[in-house]
Every structure is written in C-alpha cells, then in structure tokens.
Coordinates of C-alpha atoms and ligand atoms in Angstrom, one line a residue:
M8 CA 0.0 0.0 0.0
S9 CA 1.4 3.4 -0.9
E10 CA 2.1 5.9 1.9
K11 CA -0.3 8.8 2.3
K12 CA 0.9 12.0 0.6
H13 CA 1.6 15.1 2.6
I14 CA 1.4 18.5 0.8
L15 CA 2.4 21.9 2.0
I16 CA 0.5 24.9 0.9
V17 CA 1.9 28.4 1.4
G18 CA -0.9 30.9 1.6
G19 CA -4.4 30.3 2.9
G20 CA -6.3 32.8 0.7
L21 CA -8.7 31.8 -2.0
A22 CA -6.1 29.9 -4.1
G23 CA -4.6 28.0 -1.1
S24 CA -7.9 27.3 0.6
T25 CA -9.8 26.0 -2.5
L26 CA -6.7 23.8 -3.4
A27 CA -6.5 22.5 0.2
H28 CA -10.2 21.4 0.0
R29 CA -9.5 19.6 -3.3
F30 CA -6.6 17.6 -1.6
L31 CA -8.5 16.9 1.6
E32 CA -11.4 15.5 -0.5
K33 CA -8.9 13.0 -1.8
G34 CA -7.7 12.1 1.7
I35 CA -4.3 13.8 1.3
Q36 CA -2.6 15.2 4.4
I37 CA -2.3 19.0 4.3
T38 CA -0.2 21.6 6.1
I39 CA -1.0 25.2 5.4
V40 CA 1.3 28.1 6.2
D41 CA -0.5 31.4 6.4
K42 CA 0.5 34.5 8.4
G43 CA -3.1 35.1 9.3
E44 CA -3.2 38.5 7.6
N45 CA -5.1 38.7 4.4
H46 CA -5.6 41.6 2.1
A47 CA -7.4 40.2 -0.9
T48 CA -9.6 37.2 -0.2
A49 CA -11.0 38.7 3.0
I50 CA -11.3 42.2 1.6
A51 CA -13.0 41.3 -1.6
A52 CA -16.7 42.1 -2.2
G53 CA -16.9 38.4 -3.3
M54 CA -19.1 39.1 -6.2
V55 CA -19.5 36.8 -9.1
N56 CA -20.6 38.7 -12.1
P57 CA -20.9 36.4 -15.1
M58 CA -20.4 39.2 -17.6
V59 CA -17.7 41.6 -18.6
F60 CA -19.8 44.7 -19.3
R61 CA -17.0 46.6 -21.0
R62 CA -17.2 44.2 -24.0
M63 CA -20.7 42.8 -23.1
N64 CA -19.2 39.3 -23.2
K65 CA -19.3 36.4 -20.9
S66 CA -16.4 36.0 -18.5
W67 CA -13.6 33.8 -19.7
R68 CA -14.6 30.0 -19.5
L69 CA -17.8 31.1 -17.7
D70 CA -19.8 28.0 -18.7
E71 CA -17.2 25.8 -17.2
Y72 CA -16.8 27.8 -14.0
I73 CA -20.2 29.1 -12.9
F74 CA -22.1 26.1 -11.9
E75 CA -19.1 24.3 -10.4
S76 CA -18.4 27.4 -8.3
Q77 CA -22.0 27.6 -7.0
N78 CA -22.0 24.0 -6.0
F79 CA -18.5 24.3 -4.4
Y80 CA -19.5 27.2 -2.2
L81 CA -22.9 25.6 -1.3
S82 CA -21.2 22.4 -0.2
L83 CA -18.6 24.5 1.7
E84 CA -21.3 26.1 3.7
E85 CA -22.2 22.7 5.1
K86 CA -18.5 21.8 5.7
L87 CA -17.7 25.1 7.4
N88 CA -21.1 25.4 9.1
C89 CA -21.6 29.0 8.1
K90 CA -23.4 31.2 5.5
L91 CA -21.3 32.1 2.5
Y92 CA -23.4 32.1 -0.7
H93 CA -25.9 34.7 -1.6
P94 CA -27.6 34.8 -5.0
I95 CA -28.1 38.3 -6.2
I96 CA -29.6 40.0 -9.3
I97 CA -27.1 42.4 -10.8
R98 CA -28.7 45.2 -12.6
R99 CA -26.6 46.9 -15.2
M100 CA -27.6 50.5 -15.7
F101 CA -26.6 51.1 -19.3
S102 CA -24.1 53.9 -20.0
S103 CA -25.2 54.4 -23.6
E104 CA -27.6 53.4 -26.3
Q105 CA -24.9 51.2 -27.8
E106 CA -24.5 49.3 -24.6
R107 CA -28.2 48.6 -24.4
E108 CA -28.1 47.5 -28.1
S109 CA -25.2 45.1 -27.3
W110 CA -27.3 43.5 -24.6
E111 CA -30.3 43.3 -26.9
N112 CA -28.2 41.7 -29.6
R113 CA -27.2 38.9 -27.2
Q114 CA -30.2 38.4 -25.0
D115 CA -32.0 36.0 -27.4
K116 CA -28.9 34.0 -28.2
P117 CA -28.8 30.5 -26.6
E118 CA -25.3 31.0 -25.2
F119 CA -26.5 33.9 -23.2
H120 CA -29.8 32.4 -22.0
N121 CA -28.3 31.4 -18.6
F122 CA -27.1 34.9 -17.9
L123 CA -29.0 37.7 -19.6
E124 CA -32.6 38.5 -18.8
V125 CA -34.5 39.8 -21.8
I126 CA -35.0 43.5 -21.2
S127 CA -38.6 44.1 -20.1
E128 CA -40.8 47.2 -20.0
S129 CA -40.2 47.5 -16.3
D130 CA -36.4 47.4 -16.9
R131 CA -36.9 50.3 -19.3
Q132 CA -39.1 52.2 -16.8
F133 CA -36.9 51.3 -13.8
N134 CA -36.8 54.4 -11.6
K135 CA -34.9 53.4 -8.5
A136 CA -31.7 54.8 -10.0
K137 CA -30.7 57.0 -12.9
N138 CA -31.9 55.1 -15.9
E139 CA -31.5 57.3 -19.0
F140 CA -30.5 54.4 -21.3
G141 CA -32.5 51.6 -19.5
S142 CA -31.1 48.6 -17.6
G143 CA -30.8 44.9 -17.8
R144 CA -30.7 42.1 -15.2
L145 CA -28.3 39.3 -14.9
K146 CA -29.1 35.7 -13.9
N147 CA -26.8 33.3 -12.0
S148 CA -24.9 36.0 -10.3
Y149 CA -24.0 35.8 -6.6
W150 CA -21.7 37.0 -3.8
I151 CA -19.7 35.2 -1.2
E152 CA -19.2 36.6 2.3
A153 CA -15.5 37.1 1.9
K154 CA -14.3 37.8 5.4
T155 CA -16.3 34.8 6.7
Y156 CA -14.9 32.7 3.9
Y157 CA -11.3 33.4 4.9
K158 CA -11.8 33.1 8.6
A159 CA -14.0 30.0 8.6
N160 CA -11.6 28.2 6.3
L161 CA -8.6 28.8 8.6
S162 CA -10.6 27.5 11.5
Y163 CA -11.6 24.4 9.5
F164 CA -8.0 23.8 8.6
E165 CA -7.0 24.1 12.2
N166 CA -9.1 21.0 12.8
H167 CA -8.8 19.1 9.5
A168 CA -5.2 19.9 8.5
T169 CA -2.2 21.4 10.1
L170 CA -2.2 25.2 10.1
L171 CA 1.0 27.1 10.8
K172 CA 0.1 30.7 11.5
E173 CA 3.4 32.2 10.6
S174 CA 5.4 33.8 7.7
F175 CA 7.0 31.2 5.5
S176 CA 10.6 30.9 6.7
L177 CA 13.0 30.5 3.8
A178 CA 15.8 29.7 6.2
D179 CA 13.9 26.6 7.2
F180 CA 13.2 25.4 3.7
I181 CA 15.2 23.1 1.5
P182 CA 13.6 23.3 -2.0
E183 CA 15.4 20.3 -3.5
E184 CA 13.8 18.0 -0.9
A185 CA 10.7 20.1 -0.2
T186 CA 11.6 19.9 3.4
Y187 CA 10.1 22.6 5.7
K188 CA 11.1 22.9 9.4
G189 CA 12.4 19.3 9.2
V190 CA 9.3 17.8 7.7
K191 CA 9.6 16.4 4.2
Y192 CA 6.6 17.0 1.9
D193 CA 5.7 15.4 -1.4
H194 CA 4.8 18.7 -3.0
V195 CA 4.8 22.4 -2.0
V196 CA 2.4 24.8 -3.6
F197 CA 2.9 28.5 -3.4
C198 CA -0.4 30.5 -3.2
C199 CA 0.9 33.8 -2.0
G200 CA -1.3 36.2 -4.0
Y201 CA 0.2 39.6 -4.5
L202 CA 3.1 38.8 -2.1
N203 CA 4.5 36.3 -4.6
K204 CA 7.5 38.5 -5.3
Y205 CA 8.8 37.9 -1.8
V206 CA 9.2 34.2 -2.4
P207 CA 12.2 33.5 -4.6
F208 CA 11.0 30.5 -6.5
F209 CA 8.5 31.8 -9.0
Q210 CA 10.0 35.1 -10.1
D211 CA 9.2 34.3 -13.7
A212 CA 5.5 34.6 -12.8
P213 CA 4.6 38.2 -13.6
I214 CA 2.1 38.8 -10.8
Q215 CA 1.1 42.5 -10.6
Q216 CA -0.3 44.2 -7.6
T217 CA -3.6 45.9 -8.3
K218 CA -4.8 47.7 -5.2
G219 CA -8.6 48.1 -4.7
Q220 CA -10.6 50.1 -2.3
T221 CA -14.2 49.9 -1.3
L222 CA -16.6 51.8 0.9
T223 CA -19.2 50.3 3.2
I224 CA -22.2 52.7 3.4
S225 CA -25.6 52.7 5.0
S226 CA -28.7 54.1 3.2
N227 CA -32.4 53.8 3.3
E228 CA -32.8 55.0 -0.2
I229 CA -30.9 52.3 -2.2
L230 CA -32.6 49.2 -3.5
H231 CA -31.6 46.2 -1.3
D232 CA -32.6 43.2 -3.4
E233 CA -30.5 44.0 -6.4
S234 CA -26.9 45.0 -7.0
L235 CA -26.8 48.2 -9.2
N236 CA -23.9 48.5 -11.5
R237 CA -22.5 51.4 -13.6
K238 CA -19.1 52.8 -13.2
C239 CA -19.1 51.0 -9.8
F240 CA -21.1 48.3 -8.1
V241 CA -23.4 48.7 -5.1
L242 CA -23.8 45.4 -3.3
P243 CA -26.5 45.1 -0.7
I244 CA -25.1 43.1 2.2
G245 CA -28.1 43.3 4.6
E246 CA -29.6 45.7 7.1
N247 CA -29.4 48.7 4.8
L248 CA -25.7 48.3 4.4
F249 CA -23.9 48.3 1.0
R250 CA -20.4 47.7 -0.4
V251 CA -19.5 50.2 -3.1
G252 CA -16.4 49.5 -5.2
A253 CA -14.0 49.0 -6.3
T254 CA -11.0 51.1 -7.4
Y255 CA -8.2 49.8 -9.6
E256 CA -4.8 51.2 -8.6
W257 CA -1.9 49.5 -10.5
D258 CA 1.4 48.5 -9.1
D259 CA 0.6 49.6 -5.7
E260 CA 0.9 47.3 -2.7
S261 CA 0.4 49.8 0.0
L262 CA -2.6 49.1 2.2
E263 CA -3.5 52.7 3.1
I264 CA -6.9 54.0 2.3
T265 CA -6.9 57.4 0.4
E266 CA -9.2 60.4 0.1
A267 CA -8.8 60.3 -3.7
S268 CA -10.2 56.8 -3.9
K269 CA -13.1 57.7 -1.6
K270 CA -13.9 60.7 -3.7
L271 CA -13.8 58.6 -6.9
L272 CA -16.1 56.0 -5.4
L273 CA -18.6 58.6 -4.3
E274 CA -18.5 60.3 -7.8
N275 CA -19.1 56.9 -9.4
L276 CA -22.0 56.2 -7.0
Q277 CA -23.6 59.5 -8.1
V278 CA -23.7 58.2 -11.6
I279 CA -26.1 55.6 -10.4
G280 CA -28.1 57.9 -8.2
D281 CA -28.2 60.8 -5.7
F282 CA -28.7 58.7 -2.6
K283 CA -28.6 59.9 0.9
I284 CA -25.8 57.8 2.5
K285 CA -23.6 57.5 5.5
I286 CA -20.0 56.2 5.1
L287 CA -19.2 53.6 7.7
E288 CA -15.9 52.1 6.5
Q289 CA -13.3 52.3 3.8
I290 CA -10.9 49.4 3.2
A291 CA -8.1 48.6 0.8
G292 CA -6.6 45.3 -0.5
V293 CA -4.4 44.1 -3.3
R294 CA -5.4 41.7 -6.0
P295 CA -2.8 39.4 -7.7
T296 CA -3.3 40.2 -11.4
V297 CA -1.6 39.3 -14.6
L298 CA -1.3 41.4 -17.7
D299 CA -3.0 38.8 -20.0
R300 CA -5.8 38.4 -17.4
R301 CA -5.2 34.7 -16.9
P302 CA -4.1 33.0 -13.7
I303 CA -0.7 31.4 -13.4
M304 CA -0.4 27.7 -12.5
G305 CA 2.4 25.2 -12.9
Q306 CA 5.5 23.5 -11.7
H307 CA 9.0 24.9 -11.0
S308 CA 11.5 24.3 -13.7
T309 CA 14.4 23.3 -11.4
Y310 CA 12.7 22.1 -8.2
S311 CA 10.1 19.7 -9.4
K312 CA 8.3 19.4 -6.1
L313 CA 7.4 23.1 -6.1
F314 CA 4.2 24.5 -7.7
I315 CA 2.4 27.8 -8.1
F316 CA -1.3 28.7 -8.1
N317 CA -1.7 32.4 -8.4
G318 CA -3.0 35.4 -10.5
L319 CA -6.7 34.9 -9.7
G320 CA -7.2 38.6 -10.4
T321 CA -10.6 40.3 -10.3
K322 CA -12.7 37.2 -10.9
G323 CA -11.1 34.9 -8.3
Y324 CA -14.3 33.8 -6.7
L325 CA -15.6 32.6 -10.0
M326 CA -12.5 30.7 -11.2
A327 CA -10.9 29.3 -8.0
P328 CA -13.2 26.2 -7.5
T329 CA -12.6 24.8 -11.1
L330 CA -9.0 25.9 -11.3
S331 CA -8.1 24.3 -7.9
R332 CA -9.6 21.0 -9.1
E333 CA -7.5 21.3 -12.3
M334 CA -4.4 22.2 -10.2
C335 CA -5.0 19.2 -8.0
D336 CA -5.2 16.8 -11.0
F337 CA -2.1 18.4 -12.5
I338 CA 0.0 17.9 -9.3
L339 CA -1.4 14.4 -8.4
H340 CA -1.9 12.9 -11.9
G341 CA 0.1 15.1 -14.2
K342 CA -3.1 16.0 -16.1
A343 CA -2.1 18.8 -18.5
L344 CA -3.1 22.4 -17.6
D345 CA -4.9 24.6 -20.0
K346 CA -2.2 26.4 -21.9
E347 CA -3.8 29.8 -21.2
V348 CA -3.1 29.4 -17.4
S349 CA 0.2 27.5 -17.5
I350 CA 3.3 29.2 -16.3
E351 CA 5.0 27.8 -19.3
R352 CA 3.7 30.7 -21.4
F353 CA 6.2 33.0 -19.6
K354 CA 9.2 30.7 -20.1
K355 CA 11.5 31.5 -23.0
Ligands
LIG57 C1 -10.9 45.5 -3.0 C2 -11.0 44.2 -3.7 C3 -12.2 43.7 -4.2 C4 -12.3 42.5 -4.8 N1 -13.6 42.1 -5.2 C5 -13.7 40.8 -5.8 C6 -15.0 40.4 -6.2 O1 -16.0 41.0 -6.0 N2 -15.1 39.2 -6.8 C7 -13.9 38.4 -7.0 O2 -14.1 37.3 -7.5 N3 -12.7 38.8 -6.6 C8 -12.6 40.0 -6.0 N4 -11.3 40.4 -5.6 C9 -10.2 39.6 -6.0 C10 -10.0 38.4 -5.1 O3 -9.9 38.9 -3.8 C11 -8.6 37.7 -5.4 O4 -8.7 37.2 -6.8 C12 -8.3 36.5 -4.5 O5 -8.6 36.8 -3.2 C13 -6.8 36.2 -4.6 O6 -6.6 35.1 -3.7 P1 -5.2 34.6 -3.4 O7 -5.3 33.4 -2.5 O8 -4.4 34.4 -4.7 O9 -4.4 35.8 -2.6 P2 -4.6 36.3 -1.2 O10 -6.0 36.4 -0.8 O11 -3.7 37.5 -1.1 O12 -4.0 35.2 -0.3 C14 -2.7 34.9 -0.1 C15 -2.4 34.4 1.3 O13 -1.1 34.0 1.4 C16 -0.5 34.5 2.6 N5 0.9 34.7 2.4 C17 1.5 35.3 1.4 N6 2.8 35.2 1.5 C18 3.1 34.5 2.6 C19 4.2 34.1 3.3 N7 5.5 34.4 2.8 N8 4.1 33.4 4.5 C20 2.9 33.1 5.0 N9 1.7 33.5 4.4 C21 1.8 34.2 3.2 C22 -1.2 35.8 2.9 O14 -1.3 36.1 4.3 C23 -2.6 35.5 2.3 O15 -3.5 35.1 3.3 C24 -11.2 41.6 -5.0 C25 -10.0 42.1 -4.4 C26 -9.9 43.3 -3.8 C27 -8.6 43.7 -3.3

C-alpha cells in the first residue's frame, strides 16, 4: 500500500484554501502556512458577475466555472457550518444606447440564456436609479461573504489539517527536498497572491499588484434586493448596508486608504443615483493580477516538487473552484493544464 501523501500549501487565501479542500477531498494530508493577515480574499466584495460589461461578453470560461463554483460554495457552507453564498440580481444601468443594443443583440442567443434576462418594459421604466438608457438584469450572479470565507476556512484547517500561523521561513526550507522545518513534503504549492515576489521560487511569474478600495455605506434609499452597476457596483449586504467598489490602482501594494479613492467611489456612485448615504468604512486590499488576465499555474522548472497557483485577479471567486480542481489533477496525476493558465507561457 502506498504511503499517504503530505502536501504543504503556502498561503491560505482563495487559491490556497480551494486547493486545500481539493486535496482533503482525496484524503491527502495537508499543512498550510498562512500568516493570518489577508488583504485580498478577505477584503473582496466576493461578487461573481458572469459578464464583462465593457465588452458585453461572458467572463472567460464562464460556462465551465459558474455552476461548479456555485456547487462548491454551497457544499462548503455545510462543511464550514456558516453562511457564505448569496444569490443576487445584478442590474446593469446602461451607460449608452450602444451598450443597451449590445445587450439586446445577445439576450436571445442560446449562449446567453443562462445569464442575460430579456430587457422588459419594467427594466426600461426602472426608476430606483438614474436610468436614462435603460437597464438589464443578470441571472446566475451571486456573492460570497469574503471575510467569513477566509476566517471559517482557517478554523476548518486548524481541525482538519495542520495550520501554521506564521510567515513562511525561507531559512527553514530546502527546495530540492521540499523539506520545511524538518518535515519532508511530497509537494509544496505557493499560493501567496500579490506577495509572490517575496518568495524567490517563482520570479518568472509576472504577478502584478492591483490595489482596490471599497466603501461600506448605509442608506435607506438604495434598493436592497439587487446590485446596481454602472461605473461601480453597489452590493447590498443586509440591514441597509452596502459595499461600493472598487477602485483599480496599478502596481501599488500599499494598504493605506486614500481620500482620492473615496472621492472617486462617491463620484461613481452618483452616476447611479443621488442617494442619501452614510459612510461607515473604507478598506483597501491588493489583487494578484496578470497582464493577460489569466491565472498562473504550474511547476517549478528546477525544483520539481514546487508548484504555483496564483494570479486569480478580479474574478477569483468565480474561477478558483474549477482551477483548484485542475491544479490538484495536475499535481497528483500530471493532467495537463490549460495552456492559457500555464506558467510555461512565460518561459523563454
Ligand atoms: C478590493 C477588492 C475587491 C475584490 N472584489 C472581488 C470580487 O467582488 N469578486 C472576485 O471574484 N474577486 C474580487 N477580488 C479579487 C480576489 O480577492 C482575489 O482574486 C483573490 O482573493 C486572490 O486570492 P489569493 O489566494 O491568490 O491571494 P490572497 O487572498 O492575497 O491570499 C494569499 C495568502 O497568502 C498569505 N501569504 C503570502 N505570502 C506569505 C508568506 N510568505 N508566508 C505566509 N503566508 C503568506 C497571505 O497572508 C494571504 O492570506 C477583490 C480584491 C480586492 C482587493
């Protein structure tokens, strides 16, 4: 009988946690190193918007990701014993006649049936926000309670895996053997998000740092059963509270909130409506993004026991459940990764 594998995952954010669940499902022993400080997974609005409105196209590989992701988070609710998954209607307030026409050109096509509602008279007449060009509603969108997701996962791993709440110590790591603090692992997967550049093994992975800021506001005037979207999103999170976001600030890993971003978010909110609001909180985080907007997954070219799973970008909550399954199959069974996500695309 073969001995049970033991895998080390560095980083317990969305990438590391989804991957850990995939390994645990297969009965593999897991150790996770996470310093317990998270500035993306826990900060995120956790929204899954099936569309990219800018081009009025479906998100990349949407049909493969969307239903698997919904099932993944629903089953995780049972495992973690907490509420994570909230279906929500996203209403796009069109920014021009052309944008509405783009929607109308797609709404009857079979490939958009699962995602675009046909624009109705009430969408045209919708008056709970500025609606000069009309609006359209999305199906199959949802949001995940991000902070709960991160914290509940770490608690779960404390009981079902080994969780080391610390910074990964390079001095205690032998990459050739995949030995960390005297324990030998079969594989080590680096899931460090925007902090990847501080780990010396995957410097060929061009992970950018895209800072984002959001506001939490309260208001009695904003619709609370739909997420309004134009220039920014307004996500109802219960009890007349809303997340408004998010900014995109490139190559910035500082975690300070700024007045300039607050002003921008408030200006963007005004494009949706002149609501009376109270600002309760402003937070900042950093997304791990890649210029070609595809994640980065693969194996180290010298140290064959080392792997990377990173670059989840702005649509991490949609992609992570499927990609973690594919990453698991790659590591355990050598099943080829999609060329578009493979780190090989950056190797000369
Ligand atoms: C403001 C904002 C809003 C967002 N909104 C959405 C959204 O609505 N929908 C969506 O899908 N995505 C959203 N995202 C993006 C999403 O958060 C990311 O795609 C995702 O969280 C990235 O996960 P990750 O695990 O790669 O990185 P992270 O969440 O950064 O996790 C990496 C983990 O590794 C740990 N770590 C790193 N280095 C070390 C080390 N050396 N030692 C120990 N531990 C280490 C860190 O502590 C951290 O916990 C948003 C992001 C931001 C910032």
